[in-house]
Amino acid sequence: MNYVAHIRESDNQIQGVEEHLLGVKDLAESYGEKIGVKHIAGLAGMLHDMGKFTHEFREYILEAARNPDSPPKRGSVDHSTAGGKLLYQLFHTGNPSRLQWILAEVVGNAILSHHSYLHDFLNKDLESPYLKRVQEKQLNEFDRSVQCFFDHVISEAEFHQYVSKALVELEAYLMKPFAGNDESKLMFLTKFIFSALIDADRTNTRLFEENKTHEPEQNRKELFDGYYEKLMAKIHSYQIQDAAKTQMNILRRKMSEQCDQFAGKPSGIYTLSIPTGGGKTLASLRYALKHASLHGKKHIIYVVPYTTIIEQNAEEIRKILMDGGHILEHHSNVIIEDGNEDDENEDGLINTRQKLKLAKDNWDSPIIFTTMVQFLNVFYAKGSRNIRRLHNLSESVIIFDEVQKVPVSCVSLFNQALNFLKTFGHSSLILCTATQPALDFVEHKLALNADAEMIENLDRVIEAFKRVEIIDKATDETFNNNKLADFIAEKMDEVQSVLVILNTKTVVKRLYRQMAGSHVPIYYLSTSMCAAHRNHILEQVREHLEKHEKVICISTQLIEAGVDVSFDCVIRSLAGLDSIAQAAGRCNRHGEREIQQVYVIDHEEEKLDYLPEIKVGKKLSRRILVDLKHDRNHHGGHVLSAQAMDRYFKEFYTEFRSSLNYFIPKLEKDMTELLASNRTHNSYNQAYTHHKKESLPLFIVNSYRTAAEHFYVIDNHTTSVIVPYDDEGKDMIARLNGNESIEDLSRLLRKAQQYTIHLFHYERAQLAQNGGLVSLLDGKIFALKESAYNKEFGLDLDNDSPFELGMF
């Protein structure tokens, strides 16, 4: 009998279960091989859809194909339990065998979860969702599935030989020294296997749906070598220009050469502390390309704090490498993960939801630009779309630009993820910033390599790059918008350009409105605008700056991290020392003039009660400014010295000591406990043993799904929406409402990221109530109406912006 895995939409061709399982096994093996777990991943691949070897599933899918408009209403046909159940029955019964039980738990959980998200081994109700599936759930045709699996996929003898190889891999994996306990090792292993399975399953299904046999192979070493030659040609072209002889450019060249030499070192976790304006984008790319070529890396990934700078950096690199096709910009997830992602009852046929799921979104590009939010989501957020990308973070060079912006609550989780990628993923991880945070000072330390800094004589380099003077106007007086507007006007009589950076969107918007109508061009920037909109504003600002025309820009802190602009004067509302340093990097950026002024003010209208990191940063920076006012030799002699920065971050992390492990108020637990506490310190396990008077019969007792359900990088969970900014944004929304192929959807979703903003719950609710929000593709994607997006400010919650003849 021909058992069915999938039916192609275009021609109703059938993909057999055997063909699908073997195809997914091969792909999963290739992903698992990256960290030495080829057979563990392959085991998940060959077993994941074993439950499709049933009459029930075959009849269900054939009937659904015959009647696509009215498929049989028979509920979900469970085909994901069988593979996990087989592992449990064969290897998890009788006397505990540590390696066999762990293998069954790790691989079984991935199999059970491949239509949703990883199960808890033990949850807050003191139940084991994993055990309920593999131990208690009854499957009508389980024996038939097992027999067909051994008859058609792999013989029973070969299967046991295969499992023996997986057990050898598991033992080697667990023996490896790691800056974490065995539970954290197993948590990362489970997530890696789950990632490999999800991507292998979706890739094989997509190739079948697109009637392709394989993905085209690419020689990454050859590609990176070619890129390195193009980069060096560009660097040499700079060196023959007259400006190359200035002290600053000579220093930039030395630092770039040091990065090149450093590329020969083994992969590890290193710091690159080039001062702002020191050319760190090209220097880090030089390291990355050479290291990738020398050490066989597959990807170069830039992780930035804000979407603002993705396009700028990607465009700069795209121009140098003269290749747009291999550079992926991933800003945010346009598709809504609605919390109920279990689509098992839809598997096999292609509908809108399945097309979105299969769309190529797995970070397999040679060069990737993404955000810190997306990086952390890969490891810790719920939903299979995020974790699918995890295996592609191994064998990579990952550059964390402005790494000091790691959210406080995520510091321990960030450190653990990097430690895993260093130890097991064979990746090289570069912390790139002028203001290095003390990530090796906290409880869950970052495993920095010895002699981690890539730049020599750092103090001298910082002094040589001094282009601004920090003027303290924050410790003796306060400003409101009226006083600040007068101060800006006063400065505009002295200079051509002023950048004002304040801590809250509300105060930024009020100041902009107050000053609008001035004879000097004034621009406004905030995260209420989509990336394409902000880029358009920045282009206009840069044009004024390049022509030495009068210009004022009023912005939130989004402009600080890596945006390449250079103003004559910067006014920064008091915040963390790292923010002040980054703001200073937007002033006299290339040393065009003598020392210029950066004024630090205390803005009395800013409400920071819901911004604790800024509030604490402001307090600590004020303390250092007061010290310097009393003694100019304190803290290395100036507010942005390496000593001042080290003191600031140690005090900052000490203030937030109780928050670094991602505390979940609703559960009164740290996320690190849910994910990786051992049996003795796991409070759920202690309670289970106390109440049941017996031990849970599992080696792993952690709560992967519960942790993921409570994880949001941004405290208040947001929804990505596409905005109708310019003709391209409007056209994209219209196309996403049509019937596109998987390939076209993949392209559109990538492009749509430049036209997204993030809504908080209250914003989404307000727009839903006043009709400013529309849903596309069966509610999986949201978009704003034209009346809810303002050409000047971006998001308009009142949904009353003027718009042209509407498209809705």
mmCIF file of C-alpha atoms in Angstrom, residues 183-351:
data_model
loop_
_atom_site.group_PDB
_atom_site.id
_atom_site.type_symbol
_atom_site.label_atom_id
_atom_site.label_comp_id
_atom_site.label_asym_id
_atom_site.label_seq_id
_atom_site.Cartn_x
_atom_site.Cartn_y
_atom_site.Cartn_z
ATOM 1 C CA GLU A 183 20.980 20.266 32.107
ATOM 2 C CA SER A 184 22.030 23.311 30.081
ATOM 3 C CA LYS A 185 23.948 21.031 27.708
ATOM 4 C CA LEU A 186 20.815 18.904 27.224
ATOM 5 C CA MET A 187 18.577 21.949 26.811
ATOM 6 C CA PHE A 188 20.758 23.254 23.980
ATOM 7 C CA LEU A 189 21.073 19.790 22.434
ATOM 8 C CA THR A 190 17.281 19.329 22.442
ATOM 9 C CA LYS A 191 16.800 22.743 20.854
ATOM 10 C CA PHE A 192 19.473 22.029 18.247
ATOM 11 C CA ILE A 193 17.904 18.661 17.290
ATOM 12 C CA PHE A 194 14.482 20.308 17.165
ATOM 13 C CA SER A 195 15.892 23.034 14.895
ATOM 14 C CA ALA A 196 17.524 20.484 12.577
ATOM 15 C CA LEU A 197 14.301 18.454 12.376
ATOM 16 C CA ILE A 198 12.032 21.453 11.737
ATOM 17 C CA ASP A 199 14.270 22.827 8.983
ATOM 18 C CA ALA A 200 14.861 19.425 7.367
ATOM 19 C CA ASP A 201 11.120 18.637 7.396
ATOM 20 C CA ARG A 202 10.086 22.000 5.946
ATOM 21 C CA THR A 203 12.893 22.108 3.406
ATOM 22 C CA ASN A 204 12.100 18.601 2.093
ATOM 23 C CA THR A 205 8.371 19.435 1.928
ATOM 24 C CA ARG A 206 9.016 22.740 0.153
ATOM 25 C CA LEU A 207 11.299 21.108 -2.420
ATOM 26 C CA PHE A 208 8.605 18.503 -3.127
ATOM 27 C CA GLU A 209 5.940 21.210 -3.437
ATOM 28 C CA GLU A 210 8.181 23.209 -5.812
ATOM 29 C CA ASN A 211 9.015 19.982 -7.734
ATOM 30 C CA LYS A 212 12.737 20.280 -7.019
ATOM 31 C CA THR A 213 15.033 17.476 -5.964
ATOM 32 C CA HIS A 214 17.628 19.466 -3.984
ATOM 33 C CA GLU A 215 18.985 22.902 -3.115
ATOM 34 C CA PRO A 216 21.870 24.075 -5.330
ATOM 35 C CA GLU A 217 25.221 23.543 -3.579
ATOM 36 C CA GLN A 218 27.414 26.544 -2.911
ATOM 37 C CA ASN A 219 31.156 26.658 -2.274
ATOM 38 C CA ARG A 220 31.278 29.053 0.675
ATOM 39 C CA LYS A 221 35.088 29.188 0.857
ATOM 40 C CA GLU A 222 35.281 30.258 -2.785
ATOM 41 C CA LEU A 223 32.564 32.856 -2.187
ATOM 42 C CA PHE A 224 34.253 34.293 0.937
ATOM 43 C CA ASP A 225 37.669 34.349 -0.789
ATOM 44 C CA GLY A 226 36.154 36.355 -3.652
ATOM 45 C CA TYR A 227 34.507 38.730 -1.177
ATOM 46 C CA TYR A 228 37.817 39.186 0.677
ATOM 47 C CA GLU A 229 39.572 40.188 -2.560
ATOM 48 C CA LYS A 230 36.856 42.774 -3.301
ATOM 49 C CA LEU A 231 37.071 44.141 0.239
ATOM 50 C CA MET A 232 40.870 44.441 0.072
ATOM 51 C CA ALA A 233 40.631 46.219 -3.276
ATOM 52 C CA LYS A 234 38.284 48.748 -1.663
ATOM 53 C CA ILE A 235 40.581 49.169 1.369
ATOM 54 C CA HIS A 236 43.610 49.719 -0.916
ATOM 55 C CA SER A 237 41.660 52.342 -2.895
ATOM 56 C CA TYR A 238 41.146 54.293 0.357
ATOM 57 C CA GLN A 239 44.872 54.121 1.122
ATOM 58 C CA ILE A 240 45.955 55.996 -2.011
ATOM 59 C CA GLN A 241 43.676 58.960 -1.275
ATOM 60 C CA ASP A 242 45.149 62.139 0.245
ATOM 61 C CA ALA A 243 43.035 61.748 3.397
ATOM 62 C CA ALA A 244 44.725 58.396 4.070
ATOM 63 C CA LYS A 245 47.710 60.208 5.561
ATOM 64 C CA THR A 246 45.788 61.780 8.451
ATOM 65 C CA GLN A 247 46.554 60.395 11.909
ATOM 66 C CA MET A 248 43.010 59.040 12.283
ATOM 67 C CA ASN A 249 43.066 57.151 8.988
ATOM 68 C CA ILE A 250 46.517 55.708 9.720
ATOM 69 C CA LEU A 251 45.114 54.436 13.023
ATOM 70 C CA ARG A 252 42.027 53.010 11.287
ATOM 71 C CA ARG A 253 44.334 51.151 8.896
ATOM 72 C CA LYS A 254 46.383 49.699 11.776
ATOM 73 C CA MET A 255 43.259 48.445 13.534
ATOM 74 C CA SER A 256 41.968 46.902 10.308
ATOM 75 C CA GLU A 257 45.301 45.091 9.843
ATOM 76 C CA GLN A 258 45.184 43.813 13.433
ATOM 77 C CA CYS A 259 41.748 42.318 12.717
ATOM 78 C CA ASP A 260 43.160 40.614 9.616
ATOM 79 C CA GLN A 261 46.008 39.069 11.622
ATOM 80 C CA PHE A 262 43.626 38.026 14.413
ATOM 81 C CA ALA A 263 41.603 35.964 11.896
ATOM 82 C CA GLY A 264 44.215 33.214 12.034
ATOM 83 C CA LYS A 265 43.432 32.459 15.700
ATOM 84 C CA PRO A 266 41.087 29.584 16.611
ATOM 85 C CA SER A 267 37.360 30.352 16.837
ATOM 86 C CA GLY A 268 36.236 31.687 20.201
ATOM 87 C CA ILE A 269 34.608 34.645 21.957
ATOM 88 C CA TYR A 270 36.587 37.845 21.388
ATOM 89 C CA THR A 271 36.109 41.593 21.842
ATOM 90 C CA LEU A 272 36.617 44.241 19.171
ATOM 91 C CA SER A 273 36.661 47.627 20.916
ATOM 92 C CA ILE A 274 37.253 49.991 18.028
ATOM 93 C CA PRO A 275 36.169 53.519 19.056
ATOM 94 C CA THR A 276 33.135 55.054 17.354
ATOM 95 C CA GLY A 277 34.129 56.204 13.880
ATOM 96 C CA GLY A 278 37.104 53.829 13.807
ATOM 97 C CA GLY A 279 35.818 51.810 10.845
ATOM 98 C CA LYS A 280 34.611 48.763 12.744
ATOM 99 C CA THR A 281 32.150 47.627 10.046
ATOM 100 C CA LEU A 282 34.917 47.057 7.467
ATOM 101 C CA ALA A 283 37.471 45.886 10.026
ATOM 102 C CA SER A 284 35.052 43.284 11.428
ATOM 103 C CA LEU A 285 34.101 42.190 7.905
ATOM 104 C CA ARG A 286 37.797 41.780 7.076
ATOM 105 C CA TYR A 287 38.228 39.521 10.115
ATOM 106 C CA ALA A 288 35.030 37.606 9.359
ATOM 107 C CA LEU A 289 35.797 36.869 5.696
ATOM 108 C CA LYS A 290 39.351 35.770 6.374
ATOM 109 C CA HIS A 291 38.413 33.699 9.440
ATOM 110 C CA ALA A 292 35.480 32.093 7.581
ATOM 111 C CA SER A 293 37.758 31.092 4.720
ATOM 112 C CA LEU A 294 40.587 29.805 6.931
ATOM 113 C CA HIS A 295 38.333 27.858 9.320
ATOM 114 C CA GLY A 296 35.560 26.633 7.018
ATOM 115 C CA LYS A 297 32.674 28.736 8.339
ATOM 116 C CA LYS A 298 29.352 28.719 6.478
ATOM 117 C CA HIS A 299 27.821 32.046 7.515
ATOM 118 C CA ILE A 300 28.778 35.562 8.573
ATOM 119 C CA ILE A 301 26.049 37.002 10.765
ATOM 120 C CA TYR A 302 25.816 40.605 11.958
ATOM 121 C CA VAL A 303 23.578 41.065 15.013
ATOM 122 C CA VAL A 304 22.618 44.695 15.658
ATOM 123 C CA PRO A 305 20.518 46.236 18.445
ATOM 124 C CA TYR A 306 17.996 48.051 16.255
ATOM 125 C CA THR A 307 16.452 47.576 12.844
ATOM 126 C CA THR A 308 17.554 51.154 12.059
ATOM 127 C CA ILE A 309 21.085 50.214 11.118
ATOM 128 C CA ILE A 310 20.485 46.951 9.292
ATOM 129 C CA GLU A 311 19.856 48.543 5.895
ATOM 130 C CA GLN A 312 22.725 51.018 6.274
ATOM 131 C CA ASN A 313 25.314 48.346 7.133
ATOM 132 C CA ALA A 314 23.925 45.818 4.661
ATOM 133 C CA GLU A 315 23.944 48.391 1.861
ATOM 134 C CA GLU A 316 27.521 49.416 2.643
ATOM 135 C CA ILE A 317 28.684 45.801 2.486
ATOM 136 C CA ARG A 318 26.526 45.031 -0.541
ATOM 137 C CA LYS A 319 28.232 47.824 -2.493
ATOM 138 C CA ILE A 320 31.732 46.675 -1.530
ATOM 139 C CA LEU A 321 31.092 42.999 -2.274
ATOM 140 C CA MET A 322 29.033 43.824 -5.379
ATOM 141 C CA ASP A 323 26.558 41.078 -4.559
ATOM 142 C CA GLY A 324 23.009 41.550 -3.319
ATOM 143 C CA GLY A 325 21.787 38.005 -3.823
ATOM 144 C CA HIS A 326 23.724 36.434 -0.958
ATOM 145 C CA ILE A 327 23.041 39.057 1.719
ATOM 146 C CA LEU A 328 19.927 38.576 3.828
ATOM 147 C CA GLU A 329 18.401 41.335 5.955
ATOM 148 C CA HIS A 330 16.168 39.887 8.656
ATOM 149 C CA HIS A 331 14.506 42.630 10.713
ATOM 150 C CA SER A 332 11.519 40.950 12.300
ATOM 151 C CA ASN A 333 8.971 38.196 11.945
ATOM 152 C CA VAL A 334 6.185 39.555 9.750
ATOM 153 C CA ILE A 335 4.109 36.405 10.276
ATOM 154 C CA ILE A 336 2.167 36.240 13.520
ATOM 155 C CA GLU A 337 3.008 33.349 15.858
ATOM 156 C CA ASP A 338 -0.435 33.197 17.446
ATOM 157 C CA GLY A 339 0.363 30.974 20.411
ATOM 158 C CA ASN A 340 -1.529 28.027 18.963
ATOM 159 C CA GLU A 341 0.828 26.878 16.275
ATOM 160 C CA ASP A 342 -0.100 23.190 16.320
ATOM 161 C CA ASP A 343 -0.980 22.530 12.662
ATOM 162 C CA GLU A 344 -0.772 18.732 12.713
ATOM 163 C CA ASN A 345 -4.301 18.368 11.358
ATOM 164 C CA GLU A 346 -3.325 20.440 8.292
ATOM 165 C CA ASP A 347 -0.141 18.570 7.442
ATOM 166 C CA GLY A 348 0.079 16.976 4.016
ATOM 167 C CA LEU A 349 -1.920 19.525 2.019
ATOM 168 C CA ILE A 350 -0.880 23.024 0.985
ATOM 169 C CA ASN A 351 -3.036 25.920 2.178
#
